[in-house]
Coordinates of C-alpha atoms and ligand atoms in Angstrom, one line a residue:
M1 CA -2.5 13.7 -28.1
G2 CA -3.6 17.2 -28.6
D3 CA -6.6 16.7 -26.2
R4 CA -7.7 19.6 -24.1
V5 CA -6.7 19.5 -20.4
E6 CA -10.0 20.3 -18.5
E7 CA -10.1 22.3 -15.4
K8 CA -11.7 21.1 -12.2
K9 CA -12.3 22.5 -8.8
G10 CA -10.6 21.0 -5.8
V11 CA -11.3 17.3 -5.1
E12 CA -12.1 15.4 -1.9
G13 CA -9.1 13.8 -0.2
S14 CA -9.3 10.1 0.8
Y15 CA -8.9 10.9 4.5
G16 CA -11.7 13.3 5.2
G17 CA -10.9 16.1 2.8
S18 CA -7.4 16.8 4.3
Y19 CA -5.9 17.5 0.9
S20 CA -8.0 20.6 0.4
A21 CA -6.5 23.1 2.8
G22 CA -5.4 26.3 1.1
L23 CA -7.0 25.3 -2.2
G24 CA -9.8 27.8 -2.0
E25 CA -11.4 28.3 -5.4
Q26 CA -8.4 26.8 -7.2
Q27 CA -9.1 25.3 -10.5
L28 CA -7.1 22.1 -11.0
K29 CA -6.0 20.7 -14.3
V30 CA -4.4 17.6 -12.8
P31 CA -5.9 16.9 -9.3
Y32 CA -4.5 14.4 -6.9
I33 CA -7.7 12.2 -6.9
S34 CA -8.8 9.7 -4.4
V35 CA -9.9 6.9 -6.7
G36 CA -6.8 5.2 -7.9
S37 CA -8.4 2.6 -10.2
P38 CA -11.1 3.4 -12.8
F39 CA -14.5 1.9 -12.3
G40 CA -16.6 0.8 -15.3
L41 CA -19.9 -0.8 -16.0
E42 CA -18.4 -4.2 -15.2
E43 CA -18.0 -3.2 -11.5
A44 CA -21.5 -1.8 -11.3
Q45 CA -22.9 -5.1 -12.8
A46 CA -20.8 -7.1 -10.4
V47 CA -22.4 -5.2 -7.5
I48 CA -25.9 -5.8 -8.8
E49 CA -25.1 -9.5 -9.2
A50 CA -23.8 -9.6 -5.6
M51 CA -26.9 -7.7 -4.4
Q52 CA -29.1 -10.4 -5.9
G53 CA -27.2 -13.3 -4.2
E54 CA -28.4 -15.5 -1.4
T55 CA -26.3 -13.6 1.1
L56 CA -24.7 -10.1 1.1
T57 CA -21.7 -11.1 3.3
M58 CA -19.1 -13.9 3.3
G59 CA -20.6 -15.9 0.5
K60 CA -19.5 -17.3 -2.9
F61 CA -17.9 -14.0 -4.1
V62 CA -15.7 -13.7 -1.1
T63 CA -14.6 -17.3 -1.6
K64 CA -14.0 -16.8 -5.4
F65 CA -12.1 -13.5 -4.8
Q66 CA -9.8 -15.2 -2.3
E67 CA -9.1 -18.1 -4.6
A68 CA -8.4 -15.8 -7.6
F69 CA -6.1 -13.6 -5.5
A70 CA -4.1 -16.5 -4.1
E71 CA -3.6 -17.8 -7.6
Y72 CA -2.6 -14.4 -8.9
I73 CA -0.1 -13.9 -6.1
G74 CA 1.2 -17.5 -6.2
V75 CA 0.4 -18.5 -2.6
K76 CA -1.7 -21.2 -0.9
H77 CA -4.0 -18.9 1.0
A78 CA -5.5 -15.4 0.7
V79 CA -7.9 -14.2 3.3
F80 CA -10.0 -11.1 2.5
V81 CA -10.1 -8.8 5.5
T82 CA -11.2 -5.2 6.2
N83 CA -8.0 -3.5 5.3
C84 CA -4.2 -3.8 5.1
T85 CA -3.8 -2.5 8.6
R86 CA -6.0 -5.4 9.9
A87 CA -4.0 -7.9 7.7
M88 CA -0.8 -6.7 9.3
E89 CA -2.3 -6.9 12.8
V90 CA -3.4 -10.5 12.4
A91 CA 0.1 -11.2 10.9
A92 CA 1.6 -9.9 14.1
D93 CA -0.6 -12.3 16.1
C94 CA 0.3 -15.3 13.8
I95 CA 3.9 -14.6 14.5
G96 CA 3.2 -13.9 18.2
I97 CA 4.6 -10.4 18.5
E98 CA 4.5 -9.4 22.1
E99 CA 5.8 -7.0 24.7
G100 CA 9.6 -7.0 24.8
D101 CA 10.0 -7.9 21.1
E102 CA 11.5 -5.6 18.5
V103 CA 10.0 -5.0 15.0
I104 CA 11.9 -3.3 12.2
V105 CA 10.0 -1.1 9.9
P106 CA 11.2 1.5 7.3
A107 CA 11.6 5.1 8.5
I108 CA 9.3 6.3 5.8
T109 CA 6.0 4.6 5.3
F110 CA 2.4 5.1 6.3
V111 CA 2.0 4.8 10.0
A112 CA -0.1 1.6 9.6
T113 CA 3.1 -0.4 9.1
A114 CA 4.2 0.4 12.7
L115 CA 0.9 0.0 14.4
P116 CA 0.8 -3.8 14.9
A117 CA 4.0 -3.7 16.9
L118 CA 2.9 -0.7 18.9
Q119 CA -0.5 -2.2 19.8
R120 CA 1.3 -5.3 21.1
K121 CA 3.7 -3.2 23.2
A122 CA 6.7 -4.3 21.1
K123 CA 9.4 -1.8 20.3
V124 CA 9.2 -0.2 16.8
V125 CA 12.8 0.1 15.4
F126 CA 13.1 2.3 12.3
A127 CA 15.6 1.3 9.6
D128 CA 16.9 3.8 7.2
L129 CA 16.2 3.8 3.4
E130 CA 18.3 3.3 0.3
Y131 CA 18.6 6.8 -1.3
D132 CA 18.0 5.6 -4.9
T133 CA 15.0 3.2 -4.5
M134 CA 13.5 4.9 -1.4
N135 CA 13.0 1.4 0.0
I136 CA 14.2 -0.1 3.3
D137 CA 18.0 -0.5 3.3
P138 CA 19.1 -4.1 4.1
N139 CA 22.4 -2.6 5.4
S140 CA 20.5 -0.5 7.9
V141 CA 18.3 -3.5 8.8
A142 CA 21.4 -5.6 9.5
E143 CA 22.6 -2.9 11.9
K144 CA 19.3 -2.8 13.8
I145 CA 18.8 -6.5 14.3
T146 CA 19.2 -7.6 17.9
S147 CA 18.5 -10.8 19.8
R148 CA 15.0 -9.4 20.5
T149 CA 14.1 -8.8 16.8
K150 CA 10.9 -10.7 16.1
A151 CA 10.0 -9.5 12.7
I152 CA 10.8 -7.1 9.8
F153 CA 8.0 -5.4 8.0
P154 CA 9.5 -4.2 4.6
V155 CA 7.2 -1.9 2.6
H156 CA 7.4 -2.1 -1.2
H157 CA 7.3 1.7 -1.3
C158 CA 5.4 3.4 -4.1
G159 CA 5.0 0.0 -5.8
L160 CA 8.7 -0.9 -6.2
P161 CA 9.6 -4.3 -4.7
V162 CA 12.2 -4.2 -1.9
D163 CA 15.4 -6.3 -2.3
M164 CA 13.7 -9.3 -0.7
D165 CA 16.6 -11.7 -1.2
A166 CA 18.7 -9.4 1.0
I167 CA 16.0 -9.1 3.6
N168 CA 15.3 -12.8 3.7
A169 CA 19.0 -13.6 3.9
L170 CA 19.1 -11.5 7.1
A171 CA 15.9 -12.8 8.6
K172 CA 15.7 -16.5 7.9
P173 CA 19.0 -17.7 9.6
K174 CA 17.9 -15.9 12.8
G175 CA 14.3 -17.1 12.8
I176 CA 13.1 -13.5 12.2
Y177 CA 9.7 -13.3 10.4
V178 CA 9.1 -11.2 7.4
V179 CA 5.7 -9.5 6.8
E180 CA 5.6 -7.7 3.5
D181 CA 3.5 -4.5 3.5
C182 CA 2.2 -4.7 -0.1
A183 CA -0.3 -1.8 0.3
H184 CA 1.4 -0.1 -2.7
S185 CA 2.6 -3.1 -4.7
T186 CA -0.4 -5.2 -5.8
G187 CA 0.9 -6.7 -9.1
A188 CA 4.6 -5.8 -8.7
T189 CA 7.1 -8.6 -9.2
Y190 CA 10.5 -9.4 -7.8
K191 CA 12.6 -12.0 -9.8
G192 CA 9.4 -13.1 -11.5
R193 CA 7.4 -13.6 -8.2
Q194 CA 4.6 -11.4 -6.9
T195 CA 5.1 -9.3 -3.8
G196 CA 3.2 -10.9 -1.0
S197 CA 4.6 -14.3 -1.8
L198 CA 8.2 -13.5 -0.8
G199 CA 8.1 -13.3 3.0
D200 CA 6.1 -15.2 5.6
V201 CA 3.0 -13.1 5.1
G202 CA 1.8 -10.4 2.6
A203 CA -0.6 -7.7 3.5
F204 CA -2.5 -5.8 0.7
S205 CA -4.7 -2.7 0.7
F206 CA -7.7 -2.1 -1.5
H207 CA -8.3 1.3 -0.1
T208 CA -9.9 3.8 -2.5
I209 CA -6.6 5.3 -3.7
K210 CA -4.7 2.0 -4.3
N211 CA -4.0 0.3 -7.6
M212 CA -7.1 -1.7 -7.2
T213 CA -10.0 -1.2 -4.8
T214 CA -12.9 -3.1 -3.3
L215 CA -15.3 -0.2 -3.1
G216 CA -13.1 2.0 -1.0
E217 CA -11.9 -0.3 1.7
G218 CA -10.5 -3.8 1.9
G219 CA -7.3 -5.8 2.4
M220 CA -5.9 -9.2 1.9
F221 CA -3.7 -11.5 4.0
T222 CA -1.6 -13.9 2.0
T223 CA 0.5 -16.8 3.2
N224 CA 1.6 -20.4 2.5
N225 CA 1.2 -21.2 6.2
S226 CA -2.1 -23.2 6.4
E227 CA -2.4 -22.9 10.2
W228 CA -2.1 -19.1 10.1
A229 CA -4.6 -18.8 7.3
E230 CA -7.1 -20.9 9.3
A231 CA -6.5 -18.7 12.4
V232 CA -7.2 -15.6 10.4
R233 CA -10.3 -17.0 8.9
L234 CA -11.5 -17.9 12.4
H235 CA -10.5 -14.4 13.7
R236 CA -12.5 -12.8 10.9
F237 CA -15.8 -14.0 12.3
V238 CA -15.7 -14.4 16.1
G239 CA -13.9 -17.7 16.1
M240 CA -16.9 -19.5 14.7
K241 CA -16.5 -23.0 13.5
E242 CA -19.3 -24.7 11.7
Y243 CA -19.8 -28.4 12.0
K244 CA -19.8 -30.3 8.8
D245 CA -20.3 -34.0 9.4
Q246 CA -23.3 -34.2 11.7
E247 CA -26.7 -35.7 12.0
R248 CA -28.6 -32.4 11.2
Y249 CA -27.3 -29.0 10.8
W250 CA -28.3 -28.2 14.4
I251 CA -27.4 -31.6 16.0
P252 CA -25.4 -31.7 18.1
Y253 CA -24.7 -28.0 17.8
H254 CA -25.3 -25.4 15.1
Y255 CA -21.8 -24.0 15.5
D256 CA -19.0 -23.8 18.0
I257 CA -16.7 -20.9 19.0
V258 CA -13.0 -21.5 19.3
A259 CA -9.9 -19.4 19.9
P260 CA -8.3 -18.7 16.5
S261 CA -4.9 -19.5 17.9
R262 CA -3.0 -19.2 21.2
T263 CA -1.8 -15.7 20.2
M264 CA -4.9 -14.4 18.3
A265 CA -8.2 -13.2 19.6
A266 CA -11.4 -13.4 17.6
S267 CA -13.1 -10.4 16.1
N268 CA -15.3 -9.5 13.3
S269 CA -13.7 -8.5 10.0
S270 CA -16.3 -10.0 7.7
M271 CA -16.3 -8.8 4.1
T272 CA -19.3 -8.1 1.9
E273 CA -20.2 -9.9 -1.3
A274 CA -20.3 -6.6 -3.2
Q275 CA -16.7 -5.7 -2.2
A276 CA -15.5 -9.2 -3.3
A277 CA -17.5 -9.1 -6.6
V278 CA -15.8 -5.7 -7.4
G279 CA -12.5 -7.1 -6.3
L280 CA -12.8 -9.9 -8.9
V281 CA -13.4 -7.4 -11.7
Q282 CA -10.6 -5.1 -10.5
L283 CA -8.1 -8.0 -10.2
A284 CA -8.9 -9.0 -13.8
K285 CA -8.0 -5.5 -14.9
L286 CA -5.1 -4.9 -12.6
D287 CA -2.2 -5.8 -15.0
K288 CA -3.7 -3.4 -17.6
M289 CA -4.2 -0.6 -15.1
N290 CA -0.6 -1.1 -13.8
A291 CA 0.7 -1.1 -17.3
R292 CA -0.9 2.3 -17.9
R293 CA 0.7 3.6 -14.7
R294 CA 4.1 2.3 -15.9
E295 CA 3.6 3.9 -19.3
I296 CA 3.0 7.3 -17.7
A297 CA 5.9 7.0 -15.3
E298 CA 8.4 5.9 -17.9
Y299 CA 7.4 8.9 -20.1
W300 CA 7.9 11.2 -17.2
N301 CA 11.2 9.5 -16.3
Q302 CA 12.5 10.2 -19.7
E303 CA 11.2 13.8 -19.8
F304 CA 12.7 14.6 -16.4
A305 CA 16.1 13.1 -17.2
E306 CA 16.9 16.3 -19.1
L307 CA 17.0 18.3 -15.9
E308 CA 19.8 17.8 -13.3
E309 CA 17.6 19.4 -10.6
L310 CA 15.2 16.4 -10.9
G311 CA 15.7 12.7 -10.2
T312 CA 13.4 9.6 -10.3
P313 CA 13.8 6.3 -8.6
P314 CA 15.3 3.6 -10.8
T315 CA 13.7 0.2 -11.3
P316 CA 16.5 -2.3 -10.5
E317 CA 17.0 -5.3 -12.8
G318 CA 14.6 -8.2 -12.1
R319 CA 11.8 -6.0 -10.5
T320 CA 8.6 -4.5 -11.9
H321 CA 7.3 -1.3 -10.5
V322 CA 3.6 -0.6 -10.4
Y323 CA 3.9 3.1 -9.5
H324 CA 1.2 3.4 -6.9
L325 CA 3.0 6.7 -6.3
Y326 CA 5.3 8.6 -8.6
N327 CA 8.0 10.2 -6.4
L328 CA 10.3 12.8 -7.8
Y329 CA 13.4 14.2 -6.2
Y330 CA 13.9 17.9 -6.4
R331 CA 17.6 18.5 -5.6
K332 CA 16.9 21.9 -4.3
P333 CA 15.0 21.0 -1.1
E334 CA 15.0 24.6 0.1
K335 CA 12.8 25.5 -2.8
K336 CA 10.5 22.4 -2.7
N337 CA 7.6 24.3 -1.2
D338 CA 8.0 27.0 -3.9
L339 CA 7.9 24.3 -6.6
M340 CA 4.7 22.8 -5.2
I341 CA 3.1 26.2 -4.9
L342 CA 4.0 27.1 -8.4
L343 CA 2.7 23.8 -9.8
L344 CA -0.6 24.3 -7.9
D345 CA -1.2 28.0 -8.4
K346 CA 0.1 28.6 -11.9
Y347 CA -0.3 25.2 -13.5
G348 CA -3.2 23.7 -11.5
I349 CA -1.2 20.5 -10.7
Q350 CA -1.7 19.1 -7.2
T351 CA 1.4 17.4 -5.9
M352 CA 1.7 15.7 -2.5
I353 CA 4.4 14.5 -0.1
H354 CA 4.2 10.8 0.8
Y355 CA 5.3 10.3 3.6
I356 CA 6.8 12.1 6.6
P357 CA 9.4 10.0 8.5
V358 CA 7.2 8.0 10.9
Y359 CA 9.3 8.8 14.0
W360 CA 8.7 12.6 13.4
L361 CA 5.0 12.1 14.1
T362 CA 3.8 13.3 17.5
L363 CA 2.8 9.7 18.6
F364 CA 6.4 8.6 18.3
R365 CA 8.0 11.9 19.4
E366 CA 6.1 11.6 22.7
M367 CA 7.6 8.1 23.1
G368 CA 11.1 9.6 22.9
Y369 CA 12.0 9.0 19.2
E370 CA 14.2 11.7 17.9
K371 CA 14.7 13.5 14.6
G372 CA 18.1 12.7 13.0
S373 CA 18.1 8.9 13.5
C374 CA 17.6 7.9 9.9
P375 CA 19.5 10.6 7.9
V376 CA 18.9 9.1 4.4
A377 CA 15.2 9.0 5.0
E378 CA 15.3 12.6 6.1
R379 CA 17.1 13.6 3.0
I380 CA 14.6 11.8 0.9
Y381 CA 11.8 13.5 2.7
A382 CA 13.3 16.9 2.2
E383 CA 13.7 16.3 -1.6
K384 CA 10.7 14.3 -2.6
L385 CA 7.3 15.2 -3.8
D386 CA 4.9 13.1 -5.6
L387 CA 3.0 13.8 -8.8
P388 CA -0.6 12.7 -9.3
I389 CA -0.5 9.4 -11.1
Y390 CA -3.5 7.2 -12.0
P391 CA -4.5 5.2 -15.0
Q392 CA -7.3 7.7 -15.8
L393 CA -4.8 10.5 -16.7
T394 CA -5.2 11.4 -20.4
D395 CA -2.2 11.6 -22.6
A396 CA -2.8 15.4 -22.7
Q397 CA -2.6 15.5 -18.9
V398 CA 0.5 13.4 -18.9
E399 CA 2.3 15.6 -21.3
Y400 CA 1.0 18.7 -19.6
V401 CA 2.5 17.6 -16.3
A402 CA 5.9 16.9 -17.9
E403 CA 6.0 20.3 -19.6
S404 CA 4.7 22.2 -16.5
V405 CA 7.1 20.5 -14.1
K406 CA 10.1 21.3 -16.3
A407 CA 8.9 24.9 -16.9
A408 CA 8.4 25.4 -13.1
V409 CA 11.8 24.0 -12.3
K410 CA 13.4 26.4 -14.8
E411 CA 11.4 29.3 -13.4
L412 CA 12.8 28.7 -10.0
N413 CA 16.5 28.5 -11.2
Ligands
PLP1 C1 2.4 1.6 3.1 C2 1.0 1.4 3.6 N1 0.8 0.4 4.5 C3 -0.5 0.2 5.0 C4 -1.5 1.0 4.6 C5 -2.8 0.8 5.3 O1 -3.8 0.3 4.3 P1 -5.3 0.3 4.7 O2 -5.9 1.7 4.6 O3 -5.9 -0.7 3.8 O4 -5.4 -0.2 6.1 C6 -1.3 2.1 3.7 C7 -2.4 2.9 3.3 O5 -2.3 4.0 2.7 C8 0.0 2.3 3.2 O6 0.3 3.3 2.4

């Protein structure tokens, strides 16, 4: 406490600098940074160790990281792949999503959740959200299920687990598959179980901004289904199957190539040893980093409870939130831009809006999706903004954000 809050010029966004428009020479006191998990010497040492190994790709670090991750999540299999988007794509192939199928996704998420269905020419059906948790609303899912529904892709938005009992209760009796998008929720629990172990497949992201990262990119596919896991492993490197019990390593053949499964084509999503080595270190620190995020969020929740103009999503009983994002409701949506501008220009705090309703994006508008179809999601979008949250925030910055947000809200009254 009592530390100084340093000033910094604009920072690079994680998607090609797109967060910098209009920042000019702005000095930031609390920037929205693109590295969501602090790196220390341990990660650097792990990279050096990986660099000195017998291979730089798909070696012992990848194996160890997968084993450690599977154990942490509580599933039989974890397969390290290039990113969460890829993990969801192979999940779609495991399930056999194809043209004519329908896939339910939440109205507000990153577009990646909807892409596997689109790529396979299935229909993306958007379900509305619960206003309080900002997560997919099981009641809306129930309304959207038809005889063509093949899968539901719930997203543990911001790091708060979805009501998975409700989703599974809708899906299981009808033979609908559940693919959890855990891009935000690594380490979050629901009734004592990790997200990524609650549906048929879990898909994780280790992108630079996430709660843990494998050097900027990376993802994990988790499942208890051994056949699917083997198919994803084959997919990850061109369908290559090595022979084990043979006369010599090249007799009768060095290797064979097979189709990963009837519904999955082979590709190359091999992962590097350095990424896996860093993943192991980050995984060991994850609970501590998530605890710091929670500490910050809980402090802000208390501080903002004073103001009726502000609201924060609750954490329902039996769930732990890992606050990948800290979303705040501002109940005066007509002034939300003014609040964001004031926070940026006067206080040097960079806020963001994650995410726009997916069906508002040009890609979907051009396919005929129309505004107005998920009214709760649209209300949430109008009211919400997210504050920069990451474990590296100092106590002084955390307090400064609380004081500044409250002051800015009062100034706009
Ligand atoms: C909800 C959600 N799903 C999926 C993704 C995609 O993750 P990746 O960049 O690892 O493909 C993201 C990335 O931001 C995300 O926020």
